[in-house]
Short mmCIF file of C-alpha atoms and ligand atoms in Angstrom, two decimals:
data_model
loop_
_atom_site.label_atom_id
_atom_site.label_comp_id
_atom_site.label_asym_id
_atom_site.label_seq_id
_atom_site.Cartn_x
_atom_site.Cartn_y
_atom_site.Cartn_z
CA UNK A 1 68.78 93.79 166.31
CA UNK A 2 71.24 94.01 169.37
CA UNK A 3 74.78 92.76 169.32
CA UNK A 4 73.50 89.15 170.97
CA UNK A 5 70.91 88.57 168.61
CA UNK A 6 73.52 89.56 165.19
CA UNK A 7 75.47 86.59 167.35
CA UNK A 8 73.08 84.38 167.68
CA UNK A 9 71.98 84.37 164.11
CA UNK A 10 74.93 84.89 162.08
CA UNK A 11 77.90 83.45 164.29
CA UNK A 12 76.65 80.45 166.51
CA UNK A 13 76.53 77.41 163.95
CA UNK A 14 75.43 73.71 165.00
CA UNK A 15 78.33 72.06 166.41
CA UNK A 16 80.03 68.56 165.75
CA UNK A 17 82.64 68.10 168.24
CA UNK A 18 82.88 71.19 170.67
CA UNK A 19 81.68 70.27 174.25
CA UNK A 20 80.54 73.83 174.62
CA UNK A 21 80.52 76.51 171.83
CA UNK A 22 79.77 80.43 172.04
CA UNK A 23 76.60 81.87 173.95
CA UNK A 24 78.80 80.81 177.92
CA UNK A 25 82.20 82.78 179.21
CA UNK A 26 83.96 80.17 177.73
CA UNK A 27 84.17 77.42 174.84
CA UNK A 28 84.99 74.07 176.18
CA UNK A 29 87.24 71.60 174.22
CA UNK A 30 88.50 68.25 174.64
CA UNK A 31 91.50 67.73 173.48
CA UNK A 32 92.64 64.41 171.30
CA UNK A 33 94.81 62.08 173.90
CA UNK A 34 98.46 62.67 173.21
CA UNK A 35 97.63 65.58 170.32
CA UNK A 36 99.26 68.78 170.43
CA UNK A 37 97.53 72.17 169.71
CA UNK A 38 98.54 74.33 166.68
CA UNK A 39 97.08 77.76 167.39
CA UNK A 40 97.78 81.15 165.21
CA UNK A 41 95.59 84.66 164.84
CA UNK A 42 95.24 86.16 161.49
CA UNK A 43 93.70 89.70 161.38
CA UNK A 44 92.45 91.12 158.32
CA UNK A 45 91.87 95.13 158.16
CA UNK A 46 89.86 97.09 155.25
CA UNK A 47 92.16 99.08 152.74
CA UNK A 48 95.20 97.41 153.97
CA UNK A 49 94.23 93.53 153.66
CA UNK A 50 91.27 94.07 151.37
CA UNK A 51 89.42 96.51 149.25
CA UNK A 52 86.42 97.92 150.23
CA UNK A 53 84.63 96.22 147.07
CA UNK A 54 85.41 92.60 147.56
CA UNK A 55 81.82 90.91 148.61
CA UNK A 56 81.24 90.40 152.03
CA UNK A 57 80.62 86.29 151.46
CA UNK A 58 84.69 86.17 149.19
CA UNK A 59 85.57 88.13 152.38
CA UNK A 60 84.38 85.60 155.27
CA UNK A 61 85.88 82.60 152.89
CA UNK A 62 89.23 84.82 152.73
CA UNK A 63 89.41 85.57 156.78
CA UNK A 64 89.31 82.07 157.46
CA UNK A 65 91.01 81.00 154.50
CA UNK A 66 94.31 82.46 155.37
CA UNK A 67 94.28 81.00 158.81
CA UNK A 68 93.66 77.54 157.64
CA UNK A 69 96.80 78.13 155.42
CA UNK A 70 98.73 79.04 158.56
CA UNK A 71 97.51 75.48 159.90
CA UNK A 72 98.06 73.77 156.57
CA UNK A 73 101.78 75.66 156.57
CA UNK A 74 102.09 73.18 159.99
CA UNK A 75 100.53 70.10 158.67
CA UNK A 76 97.92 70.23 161.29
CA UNK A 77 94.70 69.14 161.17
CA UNK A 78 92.19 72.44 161.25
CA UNK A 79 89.60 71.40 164.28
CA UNK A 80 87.58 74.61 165.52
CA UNK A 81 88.42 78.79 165.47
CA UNK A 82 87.12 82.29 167.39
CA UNK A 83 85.82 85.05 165.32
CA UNK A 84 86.67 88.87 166.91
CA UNK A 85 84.70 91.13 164.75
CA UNK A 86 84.63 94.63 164.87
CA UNK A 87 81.76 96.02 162.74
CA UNK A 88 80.87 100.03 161.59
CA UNK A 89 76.88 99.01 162.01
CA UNK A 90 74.41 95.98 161.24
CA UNK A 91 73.87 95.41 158.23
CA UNK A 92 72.23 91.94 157.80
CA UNK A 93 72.43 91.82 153.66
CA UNK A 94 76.42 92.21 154.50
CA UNK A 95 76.31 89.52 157.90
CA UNK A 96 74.63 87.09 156.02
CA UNK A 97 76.96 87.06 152.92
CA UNK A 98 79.94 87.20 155.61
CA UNK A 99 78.46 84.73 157.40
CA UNK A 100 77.47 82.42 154.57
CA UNK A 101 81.41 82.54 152.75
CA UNK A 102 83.04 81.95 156.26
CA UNK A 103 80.94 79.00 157.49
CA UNK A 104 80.90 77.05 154.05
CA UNK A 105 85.06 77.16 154.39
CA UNK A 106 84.13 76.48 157.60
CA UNK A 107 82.17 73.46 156.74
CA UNK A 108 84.30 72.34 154.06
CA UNK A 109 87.42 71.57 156.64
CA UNK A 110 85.37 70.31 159.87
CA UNK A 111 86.28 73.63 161.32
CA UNK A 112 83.58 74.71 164.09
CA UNK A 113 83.44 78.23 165.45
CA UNK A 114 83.15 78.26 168.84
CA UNK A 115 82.84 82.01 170.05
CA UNK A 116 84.84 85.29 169.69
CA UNK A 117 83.89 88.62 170.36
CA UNK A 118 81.49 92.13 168.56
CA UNK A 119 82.03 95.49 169.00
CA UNK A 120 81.38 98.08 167.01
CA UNK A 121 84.20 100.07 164.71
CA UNK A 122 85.57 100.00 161.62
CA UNK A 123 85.45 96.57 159.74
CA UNK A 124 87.84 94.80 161.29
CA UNK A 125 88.58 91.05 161.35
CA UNK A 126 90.42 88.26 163.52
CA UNK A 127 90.16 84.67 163.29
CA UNK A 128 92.19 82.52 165.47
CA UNK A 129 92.52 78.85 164.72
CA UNK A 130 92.78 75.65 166.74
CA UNK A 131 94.42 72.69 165.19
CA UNK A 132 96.42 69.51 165.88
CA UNK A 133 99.18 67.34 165.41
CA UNK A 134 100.80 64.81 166.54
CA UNK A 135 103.97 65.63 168.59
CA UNK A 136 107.01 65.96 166.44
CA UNK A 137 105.20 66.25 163.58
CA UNK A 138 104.32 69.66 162.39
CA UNK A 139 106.32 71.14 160.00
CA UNK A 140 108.41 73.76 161.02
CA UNK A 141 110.07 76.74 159.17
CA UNK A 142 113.78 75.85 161.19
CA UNK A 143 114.37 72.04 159.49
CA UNK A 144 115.68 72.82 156.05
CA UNK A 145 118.90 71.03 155.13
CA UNK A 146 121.48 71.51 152.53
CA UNK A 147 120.68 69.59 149.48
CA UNK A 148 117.05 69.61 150.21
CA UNK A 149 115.20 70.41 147.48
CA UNK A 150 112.57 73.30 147.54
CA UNK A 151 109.11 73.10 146.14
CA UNK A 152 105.77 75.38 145.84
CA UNK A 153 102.49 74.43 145.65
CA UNK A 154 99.96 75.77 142.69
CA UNK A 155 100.56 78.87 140.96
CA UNK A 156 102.07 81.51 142.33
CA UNK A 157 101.65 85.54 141.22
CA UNK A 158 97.94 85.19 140.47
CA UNK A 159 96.38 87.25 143.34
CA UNK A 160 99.06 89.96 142.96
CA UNK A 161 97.79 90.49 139.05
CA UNK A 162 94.48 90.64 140.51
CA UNK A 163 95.40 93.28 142.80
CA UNK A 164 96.88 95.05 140.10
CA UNK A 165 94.46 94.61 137.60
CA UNK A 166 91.55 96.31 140.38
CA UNK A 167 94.20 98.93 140.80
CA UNK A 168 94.07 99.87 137.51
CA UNK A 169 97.59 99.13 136.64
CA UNK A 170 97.20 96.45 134.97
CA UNK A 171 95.29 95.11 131.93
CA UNK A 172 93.64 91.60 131.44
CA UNK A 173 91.51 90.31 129.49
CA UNK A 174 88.09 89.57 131.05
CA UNK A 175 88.69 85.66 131.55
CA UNK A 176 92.16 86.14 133.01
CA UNK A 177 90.63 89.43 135.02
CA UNK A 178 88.56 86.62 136.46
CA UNK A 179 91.04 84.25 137.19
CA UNK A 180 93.66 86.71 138.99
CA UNK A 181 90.56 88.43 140.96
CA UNK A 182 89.86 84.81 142.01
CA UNK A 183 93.15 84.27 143.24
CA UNK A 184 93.26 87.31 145.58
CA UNK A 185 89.84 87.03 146.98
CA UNK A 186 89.25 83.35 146.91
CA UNK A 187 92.58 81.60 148.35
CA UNK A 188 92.67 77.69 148.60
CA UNK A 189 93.93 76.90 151.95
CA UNK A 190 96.22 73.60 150.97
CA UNK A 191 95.24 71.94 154.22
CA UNK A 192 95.20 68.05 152.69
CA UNK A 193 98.33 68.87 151.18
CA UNK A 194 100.07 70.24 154.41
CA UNK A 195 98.59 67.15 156.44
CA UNK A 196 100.25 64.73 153.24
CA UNK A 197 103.88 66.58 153.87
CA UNK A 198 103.63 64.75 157.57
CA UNK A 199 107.24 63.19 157.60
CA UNK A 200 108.15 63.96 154.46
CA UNK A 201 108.69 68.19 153.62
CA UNK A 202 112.01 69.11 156.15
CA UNK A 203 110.51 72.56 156.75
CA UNK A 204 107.45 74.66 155.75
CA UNK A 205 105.72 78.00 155.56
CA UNK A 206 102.70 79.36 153.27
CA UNK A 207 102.91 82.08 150.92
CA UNK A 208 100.90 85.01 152.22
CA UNK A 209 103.73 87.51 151.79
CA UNK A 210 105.48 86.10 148.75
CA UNK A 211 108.35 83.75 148.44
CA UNK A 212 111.15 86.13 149.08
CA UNK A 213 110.00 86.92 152.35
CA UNK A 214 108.23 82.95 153.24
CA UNK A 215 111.42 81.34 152.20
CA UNK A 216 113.48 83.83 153.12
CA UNK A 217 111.90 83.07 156.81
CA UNK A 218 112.73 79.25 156.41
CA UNK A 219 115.84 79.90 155.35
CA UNK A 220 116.66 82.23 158.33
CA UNK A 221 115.57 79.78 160.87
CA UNK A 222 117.28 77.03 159.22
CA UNK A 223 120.75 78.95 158.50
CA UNK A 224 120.65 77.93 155.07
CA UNK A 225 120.63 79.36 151.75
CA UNK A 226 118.79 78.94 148.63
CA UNK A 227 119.26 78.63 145.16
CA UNK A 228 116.26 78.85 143.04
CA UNK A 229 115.85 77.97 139.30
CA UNK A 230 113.65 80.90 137.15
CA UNK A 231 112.51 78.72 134.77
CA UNK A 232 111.14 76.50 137.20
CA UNK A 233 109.89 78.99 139.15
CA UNK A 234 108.08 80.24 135.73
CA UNK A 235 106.66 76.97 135.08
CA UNK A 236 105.14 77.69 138.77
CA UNK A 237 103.49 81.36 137.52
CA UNK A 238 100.12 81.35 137.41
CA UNK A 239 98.83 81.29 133.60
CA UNK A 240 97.58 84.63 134.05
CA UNK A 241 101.30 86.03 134.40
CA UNK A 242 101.16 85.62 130.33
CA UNK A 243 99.93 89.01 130.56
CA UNK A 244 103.38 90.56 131.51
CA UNK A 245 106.73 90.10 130.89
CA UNK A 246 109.32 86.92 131.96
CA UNK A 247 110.59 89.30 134.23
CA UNK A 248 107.67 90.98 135.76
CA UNK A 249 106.17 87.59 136.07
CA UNK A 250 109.49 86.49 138.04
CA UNK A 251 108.99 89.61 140.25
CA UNK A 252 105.77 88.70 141.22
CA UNK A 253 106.52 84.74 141.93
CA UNK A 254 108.78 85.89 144.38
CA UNK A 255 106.78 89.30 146.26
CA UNK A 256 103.60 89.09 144.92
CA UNK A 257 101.78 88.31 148.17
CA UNK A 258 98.23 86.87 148.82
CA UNK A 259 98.67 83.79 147.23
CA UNK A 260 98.11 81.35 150.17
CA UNK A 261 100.57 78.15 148.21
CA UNK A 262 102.75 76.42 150.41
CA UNK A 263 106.81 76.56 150.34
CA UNK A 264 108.23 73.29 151.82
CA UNK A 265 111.27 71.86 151.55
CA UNK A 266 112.41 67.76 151.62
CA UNK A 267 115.15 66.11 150.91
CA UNK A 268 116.09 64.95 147.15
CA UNK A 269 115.49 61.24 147.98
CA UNK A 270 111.73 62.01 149.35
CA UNK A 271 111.36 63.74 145.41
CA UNK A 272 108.83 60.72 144.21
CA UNK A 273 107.20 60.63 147.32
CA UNK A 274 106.37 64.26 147.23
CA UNK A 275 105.16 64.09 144.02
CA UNK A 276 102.54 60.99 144.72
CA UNK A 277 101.14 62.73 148.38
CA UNK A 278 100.39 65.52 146.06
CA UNK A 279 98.69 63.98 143.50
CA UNK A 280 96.72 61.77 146.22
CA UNK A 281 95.49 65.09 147.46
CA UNK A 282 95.04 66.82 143.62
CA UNK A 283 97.31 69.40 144.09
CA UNK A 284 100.32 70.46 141.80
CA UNK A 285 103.79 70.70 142.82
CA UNK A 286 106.71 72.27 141.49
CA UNK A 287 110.44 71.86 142.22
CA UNK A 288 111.85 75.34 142.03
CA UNK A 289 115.44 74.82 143.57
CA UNK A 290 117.42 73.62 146.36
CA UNK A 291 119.08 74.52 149.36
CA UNK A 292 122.92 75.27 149.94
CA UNK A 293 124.79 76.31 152.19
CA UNK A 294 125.02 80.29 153.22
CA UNK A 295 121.92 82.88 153.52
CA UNK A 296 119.58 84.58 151.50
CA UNK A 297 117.87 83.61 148.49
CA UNK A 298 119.74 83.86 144.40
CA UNK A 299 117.44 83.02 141.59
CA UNK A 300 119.34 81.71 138.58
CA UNK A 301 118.58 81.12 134.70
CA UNK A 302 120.04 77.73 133.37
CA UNK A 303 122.22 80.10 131.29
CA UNK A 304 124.23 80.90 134.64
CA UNK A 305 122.55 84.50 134.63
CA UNK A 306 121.62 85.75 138.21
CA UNK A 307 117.92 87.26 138.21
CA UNK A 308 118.13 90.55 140.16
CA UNK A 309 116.43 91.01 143.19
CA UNK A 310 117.84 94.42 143.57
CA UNK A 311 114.75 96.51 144.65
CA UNK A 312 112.26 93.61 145.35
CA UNK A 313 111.11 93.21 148.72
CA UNK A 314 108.50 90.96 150.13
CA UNK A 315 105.37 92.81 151.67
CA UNK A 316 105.92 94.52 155.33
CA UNK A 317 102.93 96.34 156.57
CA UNK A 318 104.72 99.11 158.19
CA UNK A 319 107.24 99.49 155.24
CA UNK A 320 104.25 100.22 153.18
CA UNK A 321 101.98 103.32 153.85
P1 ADP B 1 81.80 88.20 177.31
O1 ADP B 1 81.10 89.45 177.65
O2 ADP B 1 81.73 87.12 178.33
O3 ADP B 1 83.16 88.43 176.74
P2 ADP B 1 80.47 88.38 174.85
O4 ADP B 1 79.30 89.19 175.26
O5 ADP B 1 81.60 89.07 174.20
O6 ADP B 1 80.97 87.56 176.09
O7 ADP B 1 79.98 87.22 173.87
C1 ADP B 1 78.87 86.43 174.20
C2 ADP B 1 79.04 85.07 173.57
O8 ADP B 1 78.96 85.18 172.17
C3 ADP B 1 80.37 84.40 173.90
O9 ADP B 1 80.14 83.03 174.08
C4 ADP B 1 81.19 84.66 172.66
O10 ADP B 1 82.15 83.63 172.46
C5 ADP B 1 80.14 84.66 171.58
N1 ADP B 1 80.53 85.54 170.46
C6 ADP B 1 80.69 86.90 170.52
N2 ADP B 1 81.02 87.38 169.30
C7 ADP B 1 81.11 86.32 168.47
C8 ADP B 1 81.42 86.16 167.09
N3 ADP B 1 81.75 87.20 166.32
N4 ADP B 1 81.40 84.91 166.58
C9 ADP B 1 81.10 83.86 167.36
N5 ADP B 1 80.77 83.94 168.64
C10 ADP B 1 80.78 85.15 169.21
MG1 MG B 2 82.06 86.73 180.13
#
């Protein structure tokens, strides 16, 4: 099979709404009247963004996944995305697996690919993704205010147990081994909940690298601070945190990584209404904190007790060998 033949069968689906797709020079697209485009690239590298053993179809759901998070993070609505795919040889067992997890995500959020590009080298993958909004409305990580409140979405820590637990430095039992692992290779991308935060959520951002580092970017670009509350932010930990320790569970809420939630803030009058869009759309909430005035992030047990974040970083790519 030559490169434009793998194309052809794995990576040119039927298409809805493209007015031109891959297979020309170019895609063609016609914009919505008075839309704007939401655009971002997420590329995901073997060994650094996943382990060699994840199965090829978790790994197409999990490329695509975390750029519709990027678009959910915006509140825009996901519409079509290019595939750049560098691959060490055909194997068709492996393209049709990739090919099946990506396009069912695909599927599932009216997303249509449209083209990219295949070379050969090692596995190596970039999405970007096309979205849209309409002006003035996508949520931004600079609009957080003091006295906003600040909330997650689902569980947080899950996917870093999982990485832990394939690691080998962790133990779980076999259910919660299955739950974590499902975390880290099978993110959620909270699209319907980012499109329900229209108007509502002041700023937002979604957890890829933890919420140290997520927040800490929406607090940056809002030149505000944060106080969070642990115990909320436990009631936020993924079940499967039971495994370890209050502390270690804290730790991992706040630089675990991988777990593709949203962090939004909204002011406290919008509190009800955050609550109902979120149940419309079936996804949990939880209230962790609010803003105040300042920088940085402190994390504080109803006792008064600071939790240290002495030592805890959020995930940097080139602080990490
Ligand atoms: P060009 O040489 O003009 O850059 P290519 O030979 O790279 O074009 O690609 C041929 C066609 O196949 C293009 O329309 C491109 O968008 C599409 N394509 C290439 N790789 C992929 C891929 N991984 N997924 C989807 N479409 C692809
Ligand atoms: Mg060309």
């Amino acid at each position: 099979m030559n490169e434009f033949e793998l194309i052809a069968r794995y990576f040119r689906p039927s298409l809805k709404r493209a007015v031109l797709g891959g297979g020309d020079d170019c895609a063609l697209w016609q914009p919505s009247p008075g839309q704007q485009w939401a655009i971002s690239s997420d590329m995901l590298v073997e060994g650094r963004h996943f382990l060699p053993s994840v199965s090829p179809y978790l790994l197409g759901h999990k490329a695509l996944a975390v750029n519709l998070s990027d678009l959910a993070a915006c509140g825009a609505q996901p519409l079509a995305f290019t595939l750049a795919l560098a691959l060490p040889s055909i194997d068709e067992g492996w393209l049709q697996a990739f090919s099946g997890g990506l396009l069912a995500l695909a599927d599932v959020h009216g997303c249509e690919l449209i083209g990219g590009d295949t070379t050969r080298g090692p596995l190596n993958i970039c999405i970007t993704v096309f979205g849209e909004v309409p002006p003035g409305q996508a949520l931004l990580r600079s609009g957080a205010k003091v006295q906003d409140q600040v909330w997650v979405s689902g569980a947080l820590g899950g996917a870093r147990a999982g990485l832990e637990a394939l690691l080998g430095r962790l133990h779980l039992s076999e259910q919660h081994l299955q739950a974590a692992r499902h975390r880290l290779e099978a993110p959620q991308p909270r699209v319907a909940l980012g499109l329900a935060l229209r108007g509502l959520a002041s700023a937002a951002a979604d957890l890829s690298d933890g919420l140290l580092g997520d927040l800490g970017h929406i607090l940056a670009a809002s030149g505000v601070g944060a106080r969070l509350d642990a115990d909320a932010l436990l009631q936020a930990a993924h079940p499967v945190l039971q495994a370890v320790g209050s502390t270690q569970a804290l730790n991992w809420c706040l630089c675990g990584g991988d777990d593709y939630e949203l962090v939004f803030t909204a002011p406290p009058q919008q509190h009800q209404a955050v609550l109902d869009a979120a149940a419309r759309v079936g996804v949990p909430v939880t209230c962790i904190g609010e803003i105040v005035p300042g920088s940085g992030l402190q994390v504080q047990h109803a006792n008064g007790q600071a939790h240290s974040l002495d030592g805890l970083r959020a995930f940097d790519h080139f602080a990490t060998p």
